[in-house]
Tab-separated table of C-alpha atoms and ligand atoms in Angstrom:
chain	number	residue	atom	x	y	z
A	1	MET	CA	69.733	-66.683	-9.534
A	2	ARG	CA	65.998	-66.741	-8.964
A	3	LYS	CA	63.850	-68.375	-11.591
A	4	ILE	CA	60.427	-67.192	-12.640
A	5	GLY	CA	58.085	-69.030	-14.965
A	6	ILE	CA	55.467	-67.563	-17.286
A	7	LEU	CA	52.607	-69.741	-18.494
A	8	GLY	CA	51.845	-68.671	-22.060
A	9	GLY	CA	54.239	-67.248	-24.639
A	10	GLY	CA	52.338	-64.472	-26.413
A	11	GLN	CA	53.035	-60.764	-26.669
A	12	LEU	CA	52.214	-60.096	-23.014
A	13	GLY	CA	54.934	-62.488	-21.904
A	14	ARG	CA	57.281	-61.060	-24.507
A	15	MET	CA	56.935	-57.525	-23.154
A	16	MET	CA	57.463	-58.800	-19.624
A	17	LEU	CA	60.661	-60.531	-20.758
A	18	GLN	CA	61.883	-57.308	-22.376
A	19	GLN	CA	61.752	-55.730	-18.916
A	20	ALA	CA	63.055	-58.784	-17.048
A	21	VAL	CA	66.387	-58.403	-18.833
A	22	ASN	CA	67.107	-55.529	-16.409
A	23	TYR	CA	66.901	-57.677	-13.275
A	24	PRO	CA	68.912	-60.588	-11.882
A	25	VAL	CA	66.407	-63.274	-12.800
A	26	GLU	CA	66.263	-66.343	-14.980
A	27	THR	CA	63.102	-66.483	-17.098
A	28	TRP	CA	61.269	-69.654	-18.120
A	29	VAL	CA	58.336	-69.816	-20.508
A	30	MET	CA	55.923	-72.658	-21.199
A	31	GLU	CA	53.870	-72.673	-24.388
A	32	ASN	CA	52.886	-75.129	-27.113
A	33	ASP	CA	54.069	-73.048	-30.031
A	34	GLU	CA	57.858	-73.033	-30.307
A	35	GLN	CA	57.734	-69.979	-32.554
A	36	CYS	CA	55.616	-67.888	-30.188
A	37	PRO	CA	56.547	-64.237	-29.446
A	38	SER	CA	58.275	-65.129	-26.137
A	39	ALA	CA	60.297	-68.129	-27.262
A	40	SER	CA	63.412	-66.286	-28.379
A	41	LEU	CA	63.531	-63.874	-25.427
A	42	CYS	CA	63.459	-66.215	-22.409
A	43	HIS	CA	66.352	-68.134	-20.861
A	44	ARG	CA	64.505	-71.449	-21.017
A	45	PHE	CA	61.651	-72.362	-23.294
A	46	VAL	CA	59.587	-75.433	-22.453
A	47	LYS	CA	57.205	-76.712	-25.100
A	48	GLY	CA	54.001	-77.855	-23.453
A	49	ASP	CA	50.289	-77.368	-22.974
A	50	ILE	CA	49.562	-74.880	-20.198
A	51	ARG	CA	46.152	-76.546	-19.662
A	52	ASP	CA	47.784	-79.914	-18.968
A	53	ARG	CA	47.947	-80.623	-15.223
A	54	GLU	CA	51.041	-82.827	-15.220
A	55	ALA	CA	52.962	-80.690	-17.690
A	56	VAL	CA	52.363	-77.519	-15.681
A	57	ILE	CA	53.309	-79.225	-12.410
A	58	ALA	CA	56.580	-80.475	-13.935
A	59	PHE	CA	57.331	-76.991	-15.313
A	60	GLY	CA	56.406	-75.175	-12.104
A	61	ARG	CA	58.605	-77.346	-9.898
A	62	GLN	CA	61.660	-75.988	-11.694
A	63	VAL	CA	61.043	-72.332	-10.833
A	64	ASP	CA	60.661	-70.217	-7.672
A	65	ALA	CA	57.614	-68.236	-8.743
A	66	LEU	CA	55.031	-68.449	-11.497
A	67	THR	CA	52.784	-66.034	-13.293
A	68	ILE	CA	50.364	-66.254	-16.202
A	69	GLU	CA	49.694	-64.283	-19.353
A	70	ILE	CA	46.349	-65.957	-20.032
A	71	GLU	CA	43.703	-67.343	-17.639
A	72	ASN	CA	43.224	-70.558	-19.569
A	73	VAL	CA	45.794	-72.569	-17.572
A	74	SER	CA	45.513	-75.665	-15.357
A	75	LEU	CA	44.215	-74.304	-12.066
A	76	GLU	CA	44.626	-77.710	-10.433
A	77	ALA	CA	48.313	-77.766	-11.283
A	78	LEU	CA	48.801	-74.319	-9.776
A	79	GLN	CA	47.008	-75.440	-6.618
A	80	VAL	CA	49.435	-78.353	-6.272
A	81	LEU	CA	52.427	-76.080	-6.859
A	82	GLU	CA	51.154	-73.481	-4.416
A	83	SER	CA	50.761	-76.169	-1.725
A	84	GLU	CA	54.395	-77.124	-2.359
A	85	GLY	CA	55.511	-73.555	-1.625
A	86	ILE	CA	55.943	-72.203	-5.130
A	87	ARG	CA	54.661	-68.644	-5.266
A	88	VAL	CA	51.893	-68.127	-7.805
A	89	PHE	CA	50.771	-64.684	-9.064
A	90	PRO	CA	47.799	-64.286	-8.896
A	91	ASN	CA	47.127	-66.880	-6.217
A	92	THR	CA	44.848	-69.776	-7.119
A	93	LYS	CA	41.949	-68.496	-5.052
A	94	ALA	CA	41.811	-65.302	-7.129
A	95	LEU	CA	42.463	-67.111	-10.405
A	96	GLY	CA	39.718	-69.653	-9.644
A	97	ILE	CA	37.196	-66.853	-9.185
A	98	ILE	CA	38.191	-64.922	-12.289
A	99	LYS	CA	38.642	-67.909	-14.605
A	100	ASN	CA	34.927	-68.650	-14.417
A	101	LYS	CA	32.564	-65.822	-15.420
A	102	ILE	CA	29.808	-67.198	-13.153
A	103	LEU	CA	32.060	-67.161	-10.078
A	104	GLN	CA	33.437	-63.779	-11.147
A	105	LYS	CA	29.984	-62.167	-11.318
A	106	GLU	CA	28.966	-63.800	-8.033
A	107	TYR	CA	32.143	-62.447	-6.461
A	108	TYR	CA	31.170	-58.888	-7.469
A	109	ARG	CA	27.702	-59.354	-6.070
A	110	ALA	CA	28.973	-60.843	-2.777
A	111	ASN	CA	31.402	-57.942	-2.324
A	112	ASN	CA	28.930	-55.178	-3.207
A	113	ILE	CA	30.919	-54.246	-6.290
A	114	PRO	CA	28.667	-52.558	-8.867
A	115	THR	CA	28.165	-54.718	-11.956
A	116	SER	CA	25.313	-55.301	-14.435
A	117	ALA	CA	22.364	-57.387	-13.185
A	118	PHE	CA	22.719	-61.035	-14.198
A	119	ARG	CA	21.486	-64.551	-13.795
A	120	VAL	CA	23.262	-67.873	-14.133
A	121	LEU	CA	22.247	-70.320	-16.877
A	122	SER	CA	23.122	-74.012	-17.158
A	123	ASP	CA	22.437	-74.460	-20.890
A	124	ARG	CA	20.434	-73.230	-23.897
A	125	SER	CA	17.116	-74.580	-22.687
A	126	ALA	CA	17.517	-72.508	-19.522
A	127	LEU	CA	18.151	-69.490	-21.765
A	128	GLN	CA	14.988	-70.155	-23.768
A	129	ALA	CA	12.957	-70.623	-20.589
A	130	SER	CA	14.447	-67.543	-18.911
A	131	GLY	CA	11.870	-65.035	-20.139
A	132	VAL	CA	14.701	-62.501	-20.264
A	133	SER	CA	13.965	-59.003	-21.481
A	134	LEU	CA	15.969	-58.164	-24.584
A	135	PRO	CA	18.504	-56.990	-25.492
A	136	ALA	CA	20.722	-59.009	-23.164
A	137	VAL	CA	24.305	-60.270	-23.201
A	138	GLN	CA	25.184	-63.930	-22.778
A	139	LYS	CA	28.734	-64.882	-21.744
A	140	LEU	CA	30.239	-68.342	-21.548
A	141	ALA	CA	31.412	-69.281	-18.054
A	142	THR	CA	34.723	-70.614	-19.325
A	143	GLY	CA	36.770	-70.749	-22.486
A	144	GLY	CA	35.735	-67.503	-24.207
A	145	TYR	CA	38.468	-65.069	-25.256
A	146	ASP	CA	38.660	-61.978	-27.457
A	147	GLY	CA	34.916	-61.670	-27.848
A	148	ARG	CA	34.326	-65.312	-28.810
A	149	GLY	CA	32.516	-66.124	-25.580
A	150	VAL	CA	30.173	-63.136	-25.741
A	151	MET	CA	26.866	-62.975	-27.609
A	152	ILE	CA	24.438	-60.090	-27.784
A	153	LEU	CA	20.845	-61.313	-27.901
A	154	ARG	CA	18.576	-58.755	-29.519
A	155	ARG	CA	15.494	-60.568	-30.837
A	156	PRO	CA	13.504	-63.506	-29.455
A	157	GLU	CA	14.819	-65.666	-32.352
A	158	ASP	CA	18.387	-65.115	-31.110
A	159	LEU	CA	17.695	-67.234	-28.022
A	160	ALA	CA	17.648	-70.380	-30.175
A	161	SER	CA	21.251	-69.780	-31.219
A	162	GLY	CA	22.541	-68.761	-27.784
A	163	PHE	CA	25.402	-70.661	-26.113
A	164	ASP	CA	24.414	-74.172	-25.012
A	165	ALA	CA	26.729	-74.300	-21.983
A	166	PRO	CA	27.023	-72.811	-18.472
A	167	SER	CA	26.932	-69.032	-18.842
A	168	VAL	CA	25.853	-65.738	-17.354
A	169	LEU	CA	23.070	-63.705	-18.853
A	170	GLU	CA	23.649	-60.006	-18.251
A	171	GLU	CA	21.452	-57.015	-18.558
A	172	MET	CA	22.570	-54.846	-21.487
A	173	VAL	CA	24.261	-51.741	-20.144
A	174	GLU	CA	23.752	-48.437	-21.964
A	175	ILE	CA	27.443	-47.800	-22.265
A	176	GLU	CA	28.678	-44.231	-22.418
A	177	ARG	CA	32.379	-45.055	-22.047
A	178	GLU	CA	34.580	-48.085	-21.455
A	179	LEU	CA	37.538	-47.717	-19.105
A	180	ALA	CA	40.238	-49.968	-17.734
A	181	ILE	CA	42.206	-49.518	-14.530
A	182	ILE	CA	45.170	-51.650	-13.536
A	183	VAL	CA	45.731	-52.205	-9.825
A	184	ALA	CA	48.960	-53.743	-8.559
A	185	ILE	CA	49.225	-55.393	-5.130
A	186	ASP	CA	52.448	-56.711	-3.652
A	187	GLU	CA	52.908	-59.534	-1.146
A	188	ARG	CA	52.965	-57.111	1.784
A	189	GLY	CA	49.637	-55.620	0.705
A	190	GLY	CA	51.196	-52.467	-0.766
A	191	GLN	CA	49.301	-51.071	-3.712
A	192	ALA	CA	49.856	-49.019	-6.871
A	193	VAL	CA	47.049	-47.886	-9.156
A	194	PHE	CA	47.618	-46.993	-12.799
A	195	PRO	CA	45.656	-43.977	-14.037
A	196	PRO	CA	42.512	-44.979	-15.976
A	197	VAL	CA	42.547	-45.668	-19.689
A	198	GLU	CA	39.663	-44.985	-22.040
A	199	MET	CA	38.795	-47.283	-24.933
A	200	ALA	CA	37.833	-45.475	-28.123
A	201	PHE	CA	35.595	-47.619	-30.324
A	202	ASN	CA	34.937	-47.483	-34.001
A	203	PRO	CA	31.125	-47.264	-34.033
A	204	GLU	CA	30.948	-48.769	-37.513
A	205	PHE	CA	32.586	-52.090	-36.645
A	206	ASN	CA	32.368	-52.003	-32.848
A	207	LEU	CA	36.114	-52.630	-32.844
A	208	LEU	CA	38.550	-51.172	-30.365
A	209	ASP	CA	40.259	-48.480	-32.350
A	210	TYR	CA	42.685	-47.064	-29.852
A	211	GLN	CA	42.908	-46.202	-26.207
A	212	LEU	CA	43.672	-42.932	-24.507
A	213	CYS	CA	45.205	-42.145	-21.167
A	214	PRO	CA	43.985	-40.214	-19.266
A	215	PRO	CA	40.267	-40.279	-20.182
A	216	ASP	CA	38.210	-37.181	-20.784
A	217	LEU	CA	35.703	-37.675	-17.963
A	218	PRO	CA	34.692	-35.707	-14.867
A	219	ARG	CA	37.053	-36.182	-11.925
A	220	ALA	CA	34.269	-37.531	-9.768
A	221	THR	CA	33.590	-40.334	-12.266
A	222	LEU	CA	37.273	-41.246	-12.424
A	223	TRP	CA	37.538	-41.327	-8.630
A	224	LYS	CA	34.521	-43.575	-8.471
A	225	ALA	CA	36.082	-45.859	-11.086
A	226	GLU	CA	39.361	-45.998	-9.167
A	227	ALA	CA	37.587	-46.831	-5.940
A	228	VAL	CA	35.645	-49.639	-7.623
A	229	ALA	CA	38.780	-51.050	-9.291
A	230	GLN	CA	40.668	-51.011	-5.992
A	231	SER	CA	37.834	-52.770	-4.274
A	232	VAL	CA	37.797	-55.492	-6.963
A	233	ALA	CA	41.529	-56.121	-6.581
A	234	ARG	CA	41.733	-55.846	-2.794
A	235	ASN	CA	38.888	-58.211	-2.012
A	236	LEU	CA	40.450	-60.936	-4.146
A	237	GLY	CA	43.107	-61.244	-1.451
A	238	SER	CA	45.977	-61.932	-3.815
A	239	PRO	CA	49.203	-60.234	-4.809
A	240	GLY	CA	49.543	-59.562	-8.514
A	241	LEU	CA	48.344	-57.236	-11.223
A	242	PHE	CA	44.616	-56.831	-11.873
A	243	ALA	CA	43.189	-55.126	-14.962
A	244	VAL	CA	39.633	-54.080	-14.183
A	245	GLU	CA	37.435	-53.278	-17.199
A	246	LEU	CA	34.639	-50.853	-16.401
A	247	PHE	CA	31.584	-49.329	-18.038
A	248	VAL	CA	30.385	-45.809	-17.382
A	249	ASP	CA	26.683	-45.798	-18.242
A	250	ARG	CA	24.495	-42.960	-19.503
A	251	SER	CA	23.689	-41.837	-15.973
A	252	GLY	CA	27.360	-41.717	-14.949
A	253	GLU	CA	27.229	-44.927	-12.910
A	254	VAL	CA	30.371	-47.051	-12.876
A	255	LEU	CA	29.962	-50.823	-13.371
A	256	VAL	CA	32.605	-53.543	-13.503
A	257	ASN	CA	32.548	-55.518	-16.749
A	258	GLU	CA	35.288	-58.017	-16.059
A	259	THR	CA	38.722	-58.409	-14.523
A	260	ALA	CA	41.927	-59.964	-15.845
A	261	PRO	CA	44.402	-61.097	-13.145
A	262	ARG	CA	47.474	-60.356	-15.235
A	263	VAL	CA	49.137	-57.857	-17.540
A	264	HIS	CA	46.633	-56.618	-20.082
A	265	ASN	CA	46.200	-55.006	-23.475
A	266	SER	CA	44.935	-51.854	-21.754
A	267	GLY	CA	48.346	-51.310	-20.132
A	268	HIS	CA	50.609	-51.343	-23.189
A	269	HIS	CA	50.938	-47.555	-23.232
A	270	SER	CA	52.570	-47.715	-19.790
A	271	ILE	CA	55.869	-48.901	-21.332
A	272	GLU	CA	56.609	-45.389	-22.554
A	273	GLY	CA	53.799	-43.356	-21.010
A	274	ASN	CA	54.279	-44.153	-17.300
A	275	PHE	CA	57.253	-44.082	-14.930
A	276	CYS	CA	56.802	-47.792	-14.226
A	277	SER	CA	55.161	-49.987	-16.856
A	278	GLN	CA	52.625	-52.692	-16.045
A	279	PHE	CA	55.250	-55.290	-17.014
A	280	ASP	CA	57.867	-53.815	-14.712
A	281	MET	CA	55.264	-53.571	-11.946
A	282	LEU	CA	54.315	-57.239	-12.137
A	283	LEU	CA	57.977	-58.288	-12.202
A	284	ARG	CA	58.645	-56.193	-9.105
A	285	ILE	CA	55.772	-57.955	-7.353
A	286	VAL	CA	56.857	-61.445	-8.419
A	287	LEU	CA	60.460	-60.740	-7.374
A	288	GLY	CA	59.538	-59.044	-4.095
A	289	TYR	CA	61.009	-55.677	-5.101
A	290	PRO	CA	59.492	-52.295	-4.155
A	291	LEU	CA	56.500	-51.235	-6.234
A	292	GLY	CA	57.178	-48.654	-8.956
A	293	ASP	CA	55.542	-45.317	-9.691
A	294	ALA	CA	52.451	-45.908	-11.852
A	295	ASP	CA	51.900	-42.245	-12.697
A	296	ILE	CA	51.931	-41.027	-16.268
A	297	ILE	CA	54.863	-39.083	-17.704
A	298	LEU	CA	52.761	-37.712	-20.559
A	299	PRO	CA	49.291	-38.463	-21.925
A	300	SER	CA	49.318	-41.290	-24.462
A	301	ALA	CA	47.333	-43.109	-27.106
A	302	MET	CA	47.844	-46.779	-27.950
A	303	ILE	CA	46.830	-48.244	-31.286
A	304	ASN	CA	46.635	-52.027	-31.730
A	305	LEU	CA	48.084	-53.270	-35.014
A	306	VAL	CA	45.849	-56.108	-36.107
A	307	GLY	CA	46.104	-58.247	-39.223
A	308	ALA	CA	44.292	-56.555	-42.139
A	309	ASP	CA	41.311	-58.277	-43.734
A	310	GLY	CA	42.118	-60.395	-46.762
A	311	TYR	CA	45.699	-61.266	-45.846
A	312	GLU	CA	47.455	-64.275	-44.363
A	313	GLY	CA	50.961	-65.707	-44.325
A	314	GLU	CA	54.152	-63.915	-43.379
A	315	PRO	CA	53.349	-60.400	-42.132
A	316	VAL	CA	54.245	-57.320	-44.169
A	317	TYR	CA	54.353	-54.102	-42.140
A	318	GLU	CA	53.131	-51.408	-44.493
A	319	GLY	CA	53.833	-47.838	-43.379
A	320	LEU	CA	56.202	-48.873	-40.584
A	321	GLU	CA	58.852	-46.288	-41.401
A	322	ASP	CA	56.298	-43.520	-41.898
A	323	VAL	CA	54.987	-44.137	-38.393
A	324	MET	CA	58.509	-44.335	-36.977
A	325	ALA	CA	59.202	-40.921	-38.491
A	326	MET	CA	56.274	-39.356	-36.634
A	327	GLU	CA	56.915	-37.494	-33.409
A	328	ARG	CA	57.011	-39.399	-30.147
A	329	THR	CA	55.795	-42.702	-31.544
A	330	PHE	CA	56.947	-46.123	-30.331
A	331	VAL	CA	56.387	-49.173	-32.495
A	332	HIS	CA	56.104	-52.673	-31.031
A	333	ILE	CA	56.046	-55.630	-33.408
A	334	TYR	CA	55.308	-58.924	-31.659
A	335	GLY	CA	57.301	-61.163	-34.001
A	336	LYS	CA	54.419	-63.483	-34.924
A	337	ARG	CA	55.295	-65.668	-37.899
A	338	GLU	CA	51.859	-65.480	-39.483
A	339	THR	CA	49.209	-62.828	-39.803
A	340	ARG	CA	45.453	-63.432	-39.890
A	341	PRO	CA	42.576	-60.962	-40.132
A	342	GLY	CA	42.069	-59.372	-36.718
A	343	ARG	CA	45.099	-61.055	-35.101
A	344	LYS	CA	47.037	-58.774	-32.752
A	345	MET	CA	50.396	-58.334	-34.488
A	346	GLY	CA	51.796	-55.318	-32.655
A	347	HIS	CA	50.921	-51.904	-31.277
A	348	VAL	CA	52.028	-48.288	-31.489
A	349	THR	CA	52.093	-45.870	-28.577
A	350	VAL	CA	52.194	-42.129	-29.148
A	351	LEU	CA	52.765	-39.479	-26.501
A	352	ALA	CA	51.595	-35.844	-26.618
A	353	ASN	CA	50.844	-33.070	-24.169
A	354	ASP	CA	47.204	-32.681	-25.134
A	355	ARG	CA	44.282	-34.881	-26.065
A	356	HIS	CA	43.552	-33.164	-29.342
A	357	THR	CA	47.032	-33.981	-30.681
A	358	LEU	CA	46.778	-37.551	-29.380
A	359	ILE	CA	43.528	-38.238	-31.209
A	360	HIS	CA	44.894	-36.681	-34.380
A	361	GLN	CA	48.067	-38.773	-34.168
A	362	ALA	CA	46.180	-41.972	-33.348
A	363	GLU	CA	43.991	-41.512	-36.438
A	364	ARG	CA	47.065	-40.858	-38.587
A	365	ILE	CA	48.817	-43.971	-37.299
A	366	ARG	CA	45.726	-46.088	-37.889
A	367	GLU	CA	45.503	-44.809	-41.460
A	368	THR	CA	49.230	-45.099	-42.185
A	369	MET	CA	50.225	-48.476	-40.830
A	370	LYS	CA	48.672	-51.769	-41.977
A	371	VAL	CA	49.709	-55.337	-41.295
A	372	LYS	CA	49.261	-57.164	-44.561
A	373	GLY	CA	50.575	-60.609	-45.497
A	374	THR	CA	52.325	-62.513	-48.267
A	375	ILE	CA	49.126	-64.453	-49.060
A	376	LYS	CA	46.208	-62.434	-50.415
A	377	LYS	CA	42.813	-64.104	-50.027
B	401	ADP	P1	35.907	-60.385	-23.890
B	401	ADP	O1	36.595	-60.736	-22.627
B	401	ADP	O2	35.718	-61.562	-24.781
B	401	ADP	O3	36.504	-59.190	-24.574
B	401	ADP	P2	33.827	-58.753	-22.632
B	401	ADP	O4	33.117	-59.271	-21.457
B	401	ADP	O5	34.887	-57.721	-22.363
B	401	ADP	O6	34.407	-59.968	-23.482
B	401	ADP	O7	32.788	-58.139	-23.644
B	401	ADP	C1	33.165	-57.631	-24.909
B	401	ADP	C2	32.411	-56.336	-25.212
B	401	ADP	O8	30.995	-56.570	-25.242
B	401	ADP	C3	32.617	-55.262	-24.145
B	401	ADP	O9	33.805	-54.536	-24.367
B	401	ADP	C4	31.353	-54.423	-24.326
B	401	ADP	O10	31.503	-53.488	-25.373
B	401	ADP	C5	30.309	-55.458	-24.691
B	401	ADP	N1	29.563	-55.876	-23.481
B	401	ADP	C6	29.926	-56.840	-22.605
B	401	ADP	N2	29.026	-56.946	-21.604
B	401	ADP	C7	28.075	-56.019	-21.833
B	401	ADP	C8	26.863	-55.623	-21.154
B	401	ADP	N3	26.436	-56.208	-20.032
B	401	ADP	N4	26.146	-54.606	-21.696
B	401	ADP	C9	26.545	-54.009	-22.840
B	401	ADP	N5	27.639	-54.334	-23.528
B	401	ADP	C10	28.415	-55.328	-23.038
């Protein structure tokens, strides 16, 4: 039986493993935390640091193909494995570009892909000397995840507390909407594009509240977004799954924010909402099977369940049964042993024929279900 390895053992890997059960494949996972969401679902769990060159090489040599659920892996190790004939999704050329925000932005520029204007900075003194017009957005070249590597600079005083490391300094986009489009490319160059998803933000906290598919935008804007996303994925020259995050600005222009070369939070709804989910699609690519149908079955909303403020310890899922009793809802709990404020603990997808119902249901779910914990702070 063929063996595939996943570097990283979080919820993305877990949902891929849930689908892998349907195919003749042996699944291996490497991750430091033995109690991670993927550990109990794979055939073989290997405890190890996915950033450690030697550990990843040793792991990779035991499988036929490898994929990632986070970009923060040893690129050097994957290069060695690729040269030995192990198939790596995405390939190391694409991963090398995306892993570093400087190279990623330069890639967009070199390929005429619309993105916000930017300059490259070596450290904080370069930021202070930049004479940049504010507001601007500074992003760490490497190592920033879930908003931690992004800083919005609004006043001249903010420059003194900017990141003191290689980074990109971007022009602030006047964002009208944020979209994500997942593009899948197989080893023969075949392609499937998932319909766009719209991120709905809570203006009070600037937190992602829920996402909707399809978005409520003019067709012409969505076509433009799809063309841009396809161009991002195609020019990378790699098989795999690519989640392209886009901004639509006030004038209707489409700009690429960033790309993830893997399954992505913006594709969770596809498990129930689409004929082929993003997880199934990536597995098909890694295993050399035909691509699936990315079209939607019904419109959907996806609500992330994050740890509530003020709670830690073992998670307590308040309102779980109330949400399960609602129409056409699908609850996913990631099995994390501990909750923390803001930690992604699960998600709920809801399907409905019309957008009005979806928004209503998403708000209800958000109000009804809370992830609290056994320790109150
Ligand atoms: P992360 O990968 O850490 O989530 P992102 O690059 O996606 O970081 O940025 C996080 C958020 O910051 C985006 O979703 C967007 O709302 C905002 N943002 C990022 N870049 C810009 C920009 N150039 N102009 C305006 N807002 C931005």
